[in-house]
PDB file of C-alpha atoms in Angstrom:
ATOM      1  CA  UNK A   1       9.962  12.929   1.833  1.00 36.00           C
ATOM      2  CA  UNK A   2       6.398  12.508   2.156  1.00 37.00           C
ATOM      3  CA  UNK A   3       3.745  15.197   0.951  1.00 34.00           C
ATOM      4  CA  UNK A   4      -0.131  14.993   1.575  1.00 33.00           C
ATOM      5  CA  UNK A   5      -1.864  18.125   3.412  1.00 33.00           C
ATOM      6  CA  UNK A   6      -4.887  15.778   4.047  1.00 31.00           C
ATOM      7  CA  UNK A   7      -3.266  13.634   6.357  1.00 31.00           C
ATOM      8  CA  UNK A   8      -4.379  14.625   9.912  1.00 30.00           C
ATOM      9  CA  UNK A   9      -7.419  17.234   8.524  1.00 26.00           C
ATOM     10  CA  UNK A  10      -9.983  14.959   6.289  1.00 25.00           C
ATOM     11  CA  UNK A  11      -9.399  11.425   8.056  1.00 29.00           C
ATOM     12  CA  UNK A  12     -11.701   9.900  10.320  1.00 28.00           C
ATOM     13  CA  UNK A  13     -11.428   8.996  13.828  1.00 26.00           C
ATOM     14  CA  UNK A  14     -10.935   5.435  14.972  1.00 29.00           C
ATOM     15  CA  UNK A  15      -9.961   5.371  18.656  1.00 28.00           C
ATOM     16  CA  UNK A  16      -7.499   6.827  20.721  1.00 26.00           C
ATOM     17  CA  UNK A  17      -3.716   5.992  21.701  1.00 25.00           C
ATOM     18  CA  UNK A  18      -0.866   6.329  24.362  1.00 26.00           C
ATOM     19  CA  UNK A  19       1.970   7.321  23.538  1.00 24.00           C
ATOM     20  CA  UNK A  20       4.789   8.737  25.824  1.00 29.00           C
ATOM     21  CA  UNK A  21       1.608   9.151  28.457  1.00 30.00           C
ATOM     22  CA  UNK A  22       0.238  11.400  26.212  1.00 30.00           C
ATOM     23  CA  UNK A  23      -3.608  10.848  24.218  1.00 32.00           C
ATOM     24  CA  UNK A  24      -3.821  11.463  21.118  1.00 32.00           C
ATOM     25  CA  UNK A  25      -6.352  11.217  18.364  1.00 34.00           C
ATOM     26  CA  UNK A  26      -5.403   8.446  16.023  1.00 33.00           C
ATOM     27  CA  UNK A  27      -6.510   9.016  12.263  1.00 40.00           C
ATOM     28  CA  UNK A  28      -7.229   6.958   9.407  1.00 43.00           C
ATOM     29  CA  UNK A  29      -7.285   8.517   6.189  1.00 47.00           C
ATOM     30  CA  UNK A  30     -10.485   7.856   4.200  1.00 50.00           C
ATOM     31  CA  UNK A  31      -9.660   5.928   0.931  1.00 50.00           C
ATOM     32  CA  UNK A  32     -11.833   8.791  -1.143  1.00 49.00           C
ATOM     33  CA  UNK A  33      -9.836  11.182  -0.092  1.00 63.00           C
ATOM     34  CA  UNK A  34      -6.919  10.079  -1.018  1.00 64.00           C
ATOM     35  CA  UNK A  35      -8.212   9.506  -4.190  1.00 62.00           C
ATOM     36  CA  UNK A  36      -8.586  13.199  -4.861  1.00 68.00           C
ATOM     37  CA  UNK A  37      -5.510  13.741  -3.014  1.00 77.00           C
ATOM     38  CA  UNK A  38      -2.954  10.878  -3.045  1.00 88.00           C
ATOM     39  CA  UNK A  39       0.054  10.340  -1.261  1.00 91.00           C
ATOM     40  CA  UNK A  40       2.717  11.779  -3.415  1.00 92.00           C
ATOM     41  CA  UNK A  41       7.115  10.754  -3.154  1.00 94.00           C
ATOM     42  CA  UNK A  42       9.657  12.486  -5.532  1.00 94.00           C
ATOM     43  CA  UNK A  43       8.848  10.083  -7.906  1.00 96.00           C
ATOM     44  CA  UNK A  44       5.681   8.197  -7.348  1.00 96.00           C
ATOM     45  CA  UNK A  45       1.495   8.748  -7.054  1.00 94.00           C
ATOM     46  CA  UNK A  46       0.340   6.034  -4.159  1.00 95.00           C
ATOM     47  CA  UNK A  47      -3.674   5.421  -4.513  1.00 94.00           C
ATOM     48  CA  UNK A  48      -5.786   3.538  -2.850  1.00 93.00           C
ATOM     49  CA  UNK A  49      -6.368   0.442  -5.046  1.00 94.00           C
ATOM     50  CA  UNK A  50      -9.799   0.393  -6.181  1.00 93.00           C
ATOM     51  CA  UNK A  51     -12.127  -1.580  -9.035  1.00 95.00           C
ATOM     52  CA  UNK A  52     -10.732   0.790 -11.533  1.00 95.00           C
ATOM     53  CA  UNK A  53      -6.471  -0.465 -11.104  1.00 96.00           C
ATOM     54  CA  UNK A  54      -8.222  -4.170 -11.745  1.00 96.00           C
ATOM     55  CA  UNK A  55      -7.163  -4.283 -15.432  1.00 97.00           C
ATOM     56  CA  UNK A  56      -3.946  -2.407 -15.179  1.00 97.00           C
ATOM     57  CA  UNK A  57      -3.360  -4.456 -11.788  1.00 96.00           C
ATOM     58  CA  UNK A  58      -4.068  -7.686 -13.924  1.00 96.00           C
ATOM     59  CA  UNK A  59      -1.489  -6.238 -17.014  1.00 96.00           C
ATOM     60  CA  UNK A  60       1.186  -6.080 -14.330  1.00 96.00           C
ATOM     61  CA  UNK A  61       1.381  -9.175 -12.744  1.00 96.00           C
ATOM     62  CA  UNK A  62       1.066 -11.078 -16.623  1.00 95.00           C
ATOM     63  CA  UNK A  63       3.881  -9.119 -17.521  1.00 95.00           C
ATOM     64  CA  UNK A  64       6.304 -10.722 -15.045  1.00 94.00           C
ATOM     65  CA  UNK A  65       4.613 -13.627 -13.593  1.00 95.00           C
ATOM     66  CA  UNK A  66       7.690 -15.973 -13.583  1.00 94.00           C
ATOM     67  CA  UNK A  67       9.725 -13.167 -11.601  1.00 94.00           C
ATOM     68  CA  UNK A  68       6.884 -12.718  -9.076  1.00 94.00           C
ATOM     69  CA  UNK A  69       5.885 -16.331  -8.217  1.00 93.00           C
ATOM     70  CA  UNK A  70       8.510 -17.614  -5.953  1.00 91.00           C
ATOM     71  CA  UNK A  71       7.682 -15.043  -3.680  1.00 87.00           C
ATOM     72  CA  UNK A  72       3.467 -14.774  -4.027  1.00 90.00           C
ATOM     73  CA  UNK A  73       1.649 -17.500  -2.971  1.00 90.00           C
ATOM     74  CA  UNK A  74      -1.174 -15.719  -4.855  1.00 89.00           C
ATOM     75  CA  UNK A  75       0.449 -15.260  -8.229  1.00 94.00           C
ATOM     76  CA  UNK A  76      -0.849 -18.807  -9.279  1.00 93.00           C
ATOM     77  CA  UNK A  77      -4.033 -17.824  -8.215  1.00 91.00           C
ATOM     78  CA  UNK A  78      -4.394 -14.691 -10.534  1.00 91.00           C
ATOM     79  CA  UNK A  79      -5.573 -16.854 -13.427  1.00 91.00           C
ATOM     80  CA  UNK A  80      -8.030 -14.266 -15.214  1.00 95.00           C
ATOM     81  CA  UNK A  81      -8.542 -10.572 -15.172  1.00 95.00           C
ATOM     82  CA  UNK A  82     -11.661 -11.457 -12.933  1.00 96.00           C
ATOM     83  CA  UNK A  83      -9.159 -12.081 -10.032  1.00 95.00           C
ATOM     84  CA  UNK A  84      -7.857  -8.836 -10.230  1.00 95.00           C
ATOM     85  CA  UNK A  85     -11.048  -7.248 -10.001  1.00 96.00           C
ATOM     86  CA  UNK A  86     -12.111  -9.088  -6.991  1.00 96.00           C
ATOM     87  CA  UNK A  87      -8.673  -8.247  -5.335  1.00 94.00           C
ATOM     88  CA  UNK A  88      -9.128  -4.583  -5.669  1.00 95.00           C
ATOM     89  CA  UNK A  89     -13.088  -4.866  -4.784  1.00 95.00           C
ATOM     90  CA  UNK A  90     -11.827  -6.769  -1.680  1.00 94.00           C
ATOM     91  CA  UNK A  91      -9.086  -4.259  -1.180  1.00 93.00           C
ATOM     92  CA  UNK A  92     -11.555  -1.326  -1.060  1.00 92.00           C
ATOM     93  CA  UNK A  93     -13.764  -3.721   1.324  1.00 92.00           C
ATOM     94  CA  UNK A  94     -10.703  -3.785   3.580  1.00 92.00           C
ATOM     95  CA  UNK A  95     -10.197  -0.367   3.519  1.00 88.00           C
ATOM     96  CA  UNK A  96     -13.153   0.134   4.951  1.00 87.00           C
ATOM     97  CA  UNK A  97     -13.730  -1.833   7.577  1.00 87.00           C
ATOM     98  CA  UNK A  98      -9.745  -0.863   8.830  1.00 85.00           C
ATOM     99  CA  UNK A  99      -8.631  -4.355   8.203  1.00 87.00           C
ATOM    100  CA  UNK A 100      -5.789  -3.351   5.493  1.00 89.00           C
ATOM    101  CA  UNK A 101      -4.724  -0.638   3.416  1.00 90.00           C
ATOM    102  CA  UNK A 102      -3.081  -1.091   0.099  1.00 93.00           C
ATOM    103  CA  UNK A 103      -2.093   1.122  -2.164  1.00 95.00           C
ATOM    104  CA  UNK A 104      -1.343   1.110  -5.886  1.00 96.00           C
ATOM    105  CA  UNK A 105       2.032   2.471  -7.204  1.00 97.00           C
ATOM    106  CA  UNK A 106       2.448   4.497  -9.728  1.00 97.00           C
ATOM    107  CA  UNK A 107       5.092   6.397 -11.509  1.00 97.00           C
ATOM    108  CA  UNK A 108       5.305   9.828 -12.076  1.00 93.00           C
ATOM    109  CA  UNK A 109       4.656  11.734 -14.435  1.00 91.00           C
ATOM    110  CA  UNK A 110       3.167   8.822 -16.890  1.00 95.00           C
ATOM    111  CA  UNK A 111       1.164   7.093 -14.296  1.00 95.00           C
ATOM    112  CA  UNK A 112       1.871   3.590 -15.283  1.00 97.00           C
ATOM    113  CA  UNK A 113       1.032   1.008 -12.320  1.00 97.00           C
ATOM    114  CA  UNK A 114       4.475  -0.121 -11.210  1.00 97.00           C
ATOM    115  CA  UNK A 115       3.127  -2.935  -8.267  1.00 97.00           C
ATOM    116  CA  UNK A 116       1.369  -2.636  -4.176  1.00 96.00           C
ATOM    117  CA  UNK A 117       2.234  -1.849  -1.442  1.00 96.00           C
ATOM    118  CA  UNK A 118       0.211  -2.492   1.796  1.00 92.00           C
ATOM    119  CA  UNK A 119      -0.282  -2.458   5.577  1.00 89.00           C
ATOM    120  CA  UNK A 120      -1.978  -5.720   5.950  1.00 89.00           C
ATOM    121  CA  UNK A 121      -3.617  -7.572   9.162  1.00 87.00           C
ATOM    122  CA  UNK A 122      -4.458  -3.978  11.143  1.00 83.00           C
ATOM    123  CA  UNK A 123      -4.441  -4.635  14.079  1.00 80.00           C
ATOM    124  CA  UNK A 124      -5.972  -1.256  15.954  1.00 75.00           C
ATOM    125  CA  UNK A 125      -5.824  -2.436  19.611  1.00 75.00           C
ATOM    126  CA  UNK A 126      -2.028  -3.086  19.373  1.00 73.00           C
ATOM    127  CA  UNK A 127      -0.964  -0.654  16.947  1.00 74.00           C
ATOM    128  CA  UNK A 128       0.327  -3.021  14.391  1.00 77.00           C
ATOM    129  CA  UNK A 129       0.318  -4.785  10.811  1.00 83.00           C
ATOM    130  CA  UNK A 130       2.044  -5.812   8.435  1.00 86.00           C
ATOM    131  CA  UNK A 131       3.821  -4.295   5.610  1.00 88.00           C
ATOM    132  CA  UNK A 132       3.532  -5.701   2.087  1.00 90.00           C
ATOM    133  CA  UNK A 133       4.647  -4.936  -1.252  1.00 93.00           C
ATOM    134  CA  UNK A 134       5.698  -6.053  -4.627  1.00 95.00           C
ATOM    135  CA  UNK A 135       6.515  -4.138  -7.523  1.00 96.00           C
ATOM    136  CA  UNK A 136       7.013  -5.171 -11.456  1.00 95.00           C
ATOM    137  CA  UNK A 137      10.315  -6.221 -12.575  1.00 94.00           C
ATOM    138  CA  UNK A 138      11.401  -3.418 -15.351  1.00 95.00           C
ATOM    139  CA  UNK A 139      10.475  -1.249 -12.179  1.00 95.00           C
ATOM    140  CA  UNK A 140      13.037  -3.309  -9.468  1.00 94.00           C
ATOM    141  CA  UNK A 141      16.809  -1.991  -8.140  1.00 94.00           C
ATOM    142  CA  UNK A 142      15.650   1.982  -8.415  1.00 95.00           C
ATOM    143  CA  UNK A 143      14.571   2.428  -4.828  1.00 95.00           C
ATOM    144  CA  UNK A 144      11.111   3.012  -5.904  1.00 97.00           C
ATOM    145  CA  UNK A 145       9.737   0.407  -3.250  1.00 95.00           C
ATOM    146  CA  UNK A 146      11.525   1.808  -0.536  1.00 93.00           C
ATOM    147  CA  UNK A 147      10.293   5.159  -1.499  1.00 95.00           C
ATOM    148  CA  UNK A 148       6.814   3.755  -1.511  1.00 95.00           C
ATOM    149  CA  UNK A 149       6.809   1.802   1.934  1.00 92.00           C
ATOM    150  CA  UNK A 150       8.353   5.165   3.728  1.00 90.00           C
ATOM    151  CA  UNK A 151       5.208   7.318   2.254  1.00 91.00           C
ATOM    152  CA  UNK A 152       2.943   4.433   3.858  1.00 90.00           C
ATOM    153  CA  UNK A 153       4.721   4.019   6.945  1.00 86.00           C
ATOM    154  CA  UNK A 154       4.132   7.549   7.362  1.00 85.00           C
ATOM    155  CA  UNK A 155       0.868   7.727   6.355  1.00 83.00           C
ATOM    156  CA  UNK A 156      -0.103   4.935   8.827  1.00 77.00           C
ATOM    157  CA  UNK A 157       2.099   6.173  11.857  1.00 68.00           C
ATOM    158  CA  UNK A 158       2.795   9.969  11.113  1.00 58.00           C
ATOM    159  CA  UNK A 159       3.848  11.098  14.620  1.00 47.00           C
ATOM    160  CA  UNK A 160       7.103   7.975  14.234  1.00 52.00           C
ATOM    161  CA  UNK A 161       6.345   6.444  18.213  1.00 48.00           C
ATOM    162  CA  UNK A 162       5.546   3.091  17.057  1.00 57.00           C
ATOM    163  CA  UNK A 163       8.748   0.350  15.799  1.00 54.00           C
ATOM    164  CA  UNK A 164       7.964  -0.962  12.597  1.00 52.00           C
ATOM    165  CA  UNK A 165       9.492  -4.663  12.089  1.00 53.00           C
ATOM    166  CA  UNK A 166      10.376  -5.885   8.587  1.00 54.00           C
ATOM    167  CA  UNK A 167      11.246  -9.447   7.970  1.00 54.00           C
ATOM    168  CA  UNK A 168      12.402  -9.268   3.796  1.00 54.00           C
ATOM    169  CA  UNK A 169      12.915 -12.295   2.778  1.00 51.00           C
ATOM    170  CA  UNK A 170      16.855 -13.691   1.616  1.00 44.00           C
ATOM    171  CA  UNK A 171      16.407 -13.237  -1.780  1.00 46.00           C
ATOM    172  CA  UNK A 172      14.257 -10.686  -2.077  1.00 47.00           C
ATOM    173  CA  UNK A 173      15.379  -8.836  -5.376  1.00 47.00           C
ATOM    174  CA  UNK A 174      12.514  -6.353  -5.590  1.00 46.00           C
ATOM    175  CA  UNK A 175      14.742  -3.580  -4.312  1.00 45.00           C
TER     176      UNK A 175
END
């Protein structure tokens, strides 16, 4: 289960929806807020990824580069710690300007950055993105990722009216 008491009271309002014939105010949480407040699982802290993860961001992908790159098309591209840091500035950019939201995980209680996990490509007018995700290897085959995308899914659709499509890929070990 999913906790954040902010959801629905400090977000901002970016159009409306049908659903069921019904209006309803659709709400996207401000990153800042969630920085005070983040979404919170039985075993993980979900912020929004900001300038600050950039270094811890950067220690996690070194530490199991091999295991992430047949899946990333970006891992090559993470060559210096600079590329973190314009990820997460470009992350926050997204935020936003409601063209993704992305998350970093974190493990409770010692906070340690465990991967992302993201709604990429918003697309407002249709109701739809994309989910993505990857998490560090020492932190795979727990459920932790699965834990993570619920909180987001939630987060991102918290009345559960829209179908969420996930295309994993064959060999997908992250779970």
């Amino acid at each position: 289960a999913c906790q954040h008491p902010a959801l629905g009271q400090r977000g901002r309002a970016v159009g409306k929806v049908e659903i069921a014939g019904r209006q309803r105010q659709h709400r996207a949480v401000a990153g800042h807020d969630l920085r005070r407040q983040p979404l919170v699982t039985p075993r993980l802290w979900l912020y929004p990824l900001e300038t600050s993860d950039a270094s811890e961001l950067w220690t996690a992908v070194e530490s199991c580069r091999s295991y992430l790159e047949p899946w990333l098309p970006w891992v090559p591209f993470q060559a210096a710690p600079e590329a973190s840091h314009q990820y997460a500035e470009a992350s926050m950019h997204d935020w936003d300007f409601g063209r993704a939201v992305r998350f970093a995980i974190r493990e409770r209680p010692s906070r340690r950055l465990l991967g992302v996990v993201s709604v990429e490509n918003l697309q407002h007018l249709h109701l739809s993105g994309e989910l993505g995700y990857w998490l560090r290897r020492d932190a795979a085959g727990r459920g932790l990722m699965t834990e993570a995308a619920d909180a987001v899914l939630l987060m991102v659709d918290p009345i559960k009216q829209r179908r969420h499509e996930l295309e994993p890929r064959v060999h997908d070990l992250t779970e």
